[in-house]
XYZ file of C-alpha atoms in Angstrom:
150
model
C 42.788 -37.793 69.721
C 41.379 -40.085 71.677
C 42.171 -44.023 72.732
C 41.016 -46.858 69.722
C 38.360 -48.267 70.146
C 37.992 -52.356 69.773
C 36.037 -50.947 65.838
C 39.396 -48.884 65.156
C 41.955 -51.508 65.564
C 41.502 -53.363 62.368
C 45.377 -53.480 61.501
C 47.359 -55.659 64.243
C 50.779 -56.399 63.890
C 51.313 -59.926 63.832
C 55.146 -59.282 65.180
C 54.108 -57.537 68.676
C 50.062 -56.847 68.439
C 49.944 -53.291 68.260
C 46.589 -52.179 66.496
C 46.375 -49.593 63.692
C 43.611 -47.488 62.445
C 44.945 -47.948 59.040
C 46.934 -50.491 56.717
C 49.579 -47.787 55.905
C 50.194 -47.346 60.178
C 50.181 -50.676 60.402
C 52.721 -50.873 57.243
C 54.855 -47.954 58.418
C 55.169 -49.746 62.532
C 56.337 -52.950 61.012
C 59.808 -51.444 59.665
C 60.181 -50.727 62.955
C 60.676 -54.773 63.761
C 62.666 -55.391 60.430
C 65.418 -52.474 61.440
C 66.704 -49.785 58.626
C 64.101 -48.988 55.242
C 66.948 -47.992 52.337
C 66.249 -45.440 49.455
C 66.239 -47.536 46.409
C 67.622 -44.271 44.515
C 70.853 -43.154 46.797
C 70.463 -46.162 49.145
C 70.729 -43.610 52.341
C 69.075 -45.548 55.290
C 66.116 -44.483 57.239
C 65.081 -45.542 60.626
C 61.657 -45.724 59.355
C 59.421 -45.383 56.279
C 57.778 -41.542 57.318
C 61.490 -40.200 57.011
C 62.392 -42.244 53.821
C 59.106 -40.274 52.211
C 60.147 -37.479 53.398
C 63.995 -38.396 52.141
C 62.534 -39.146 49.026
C 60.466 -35.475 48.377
C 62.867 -33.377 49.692
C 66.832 -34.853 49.436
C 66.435 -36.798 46.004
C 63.094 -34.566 45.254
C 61.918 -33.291 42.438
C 63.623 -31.658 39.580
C 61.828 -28.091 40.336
C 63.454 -28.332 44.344
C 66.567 -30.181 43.198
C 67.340 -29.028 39.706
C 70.784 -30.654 39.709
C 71.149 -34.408 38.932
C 73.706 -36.923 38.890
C 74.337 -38.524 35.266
C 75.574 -41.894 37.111
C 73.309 -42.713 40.268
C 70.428 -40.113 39.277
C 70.335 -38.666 42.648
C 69.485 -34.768 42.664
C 70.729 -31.824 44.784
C 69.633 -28.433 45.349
C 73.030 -27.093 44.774
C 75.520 -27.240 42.279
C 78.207 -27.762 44.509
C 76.604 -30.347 46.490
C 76.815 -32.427 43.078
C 79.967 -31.334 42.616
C 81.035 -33.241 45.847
C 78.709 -36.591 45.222
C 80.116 -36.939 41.819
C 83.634 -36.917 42.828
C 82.327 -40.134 44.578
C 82.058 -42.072 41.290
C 85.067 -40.678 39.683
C 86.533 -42.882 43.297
C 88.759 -39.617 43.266
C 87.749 -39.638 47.265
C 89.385 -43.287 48.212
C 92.824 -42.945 50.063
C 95.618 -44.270 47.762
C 97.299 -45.469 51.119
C 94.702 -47.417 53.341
C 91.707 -47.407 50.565
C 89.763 -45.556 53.094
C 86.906 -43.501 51.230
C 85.880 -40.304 52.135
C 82.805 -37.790 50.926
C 85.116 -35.578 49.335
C 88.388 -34.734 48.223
C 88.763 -32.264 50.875
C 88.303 -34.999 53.312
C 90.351 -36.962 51.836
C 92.889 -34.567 51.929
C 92.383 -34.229 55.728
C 92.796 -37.681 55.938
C 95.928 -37.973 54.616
C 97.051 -35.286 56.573
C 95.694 -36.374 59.867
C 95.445 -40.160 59.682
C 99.045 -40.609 57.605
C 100.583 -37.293 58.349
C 101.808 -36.839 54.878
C 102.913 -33.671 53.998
C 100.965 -30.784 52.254
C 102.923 -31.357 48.477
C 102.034 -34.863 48.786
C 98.723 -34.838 49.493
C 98.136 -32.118 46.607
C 100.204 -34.760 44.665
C 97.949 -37.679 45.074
C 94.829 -35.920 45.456
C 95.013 -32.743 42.796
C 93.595 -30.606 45.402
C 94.472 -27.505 44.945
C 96.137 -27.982 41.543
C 93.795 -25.108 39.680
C 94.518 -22.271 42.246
C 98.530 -22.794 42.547
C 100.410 -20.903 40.155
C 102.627 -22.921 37.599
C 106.011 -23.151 38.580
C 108.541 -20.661 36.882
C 110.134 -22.331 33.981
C 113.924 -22.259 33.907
C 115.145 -19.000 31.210
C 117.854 -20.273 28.962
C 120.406 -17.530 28.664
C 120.130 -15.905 24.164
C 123.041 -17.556 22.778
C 125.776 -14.292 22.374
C 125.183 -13.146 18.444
C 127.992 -13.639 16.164
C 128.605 -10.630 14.882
């Protein structure tokens, strides 16, 4: 690869006058001066347009690579879980009921309350629910058989 020629730099950026082979160079270098490119499907943020595209093909990607889509925001996964997690972000099951702090996931949330408010463990499975389908129900008080009249 060698230097451009005066014939090769059609494409100049009229922010800083860098030259570009091509208008899609030239298109991609000018993000550069406006700061972060978004996804307009997840709305992660990119430093630049090359990683959005690839962002786009791989993270959100197609159904084949990321069979697993969100029925709210559309965005897909390549595992179940991972979906799992997202989606508790629309059910706002991850926003701390004390300081309305939101985290990823109800596991972080539940560190959060732990470490930032140093609740204790029953409350935080109280307010989150984590943990509510693997702990056993509590025993039930056993009323004593009324003595038969005989």
């Amino acid at each position: 690869m060698g230097l451009l020629t005066e014939d090769d730099r059609r494409y100049s950026c009229d922010v800083c006058g860098r030259s570009y082979r091509s208008a899609t160079a030239l298109g991609d270098h000018k993000h550069k001066h406006t700061g972060l490119t978004v996804c307009p499907l997840c709305r992660r943020a990119s430093s630049n347009v090359p990683n959005l595209r690839t962002h786009l093909r791989s993270a959100v990607g197609s159904p084949r690579k990321a069979p697993y889509e969100c029925d709210v925001c559309g965005r897909r996964y390549k595992h179940r879980t991972s979906l799992h997690d997202h989606r508790q972000r629309h059910d706002g099951r991850t926003v701390c009921p004390v300081c309305g702090t939101a985290a990823s996931t109800v596991y972080n949330l539940r560190l959060h309350l732990r470490n930032v408010h140093r609740l204790p463990g029953e409350q935080v499975r109280a307010l989150t629910g984590y943990g509510a389908r693997r702990a056993p129900a509590p025993p039930q008080p056993v009323q004593a058989a009324p003595p038969s009249a005989r």
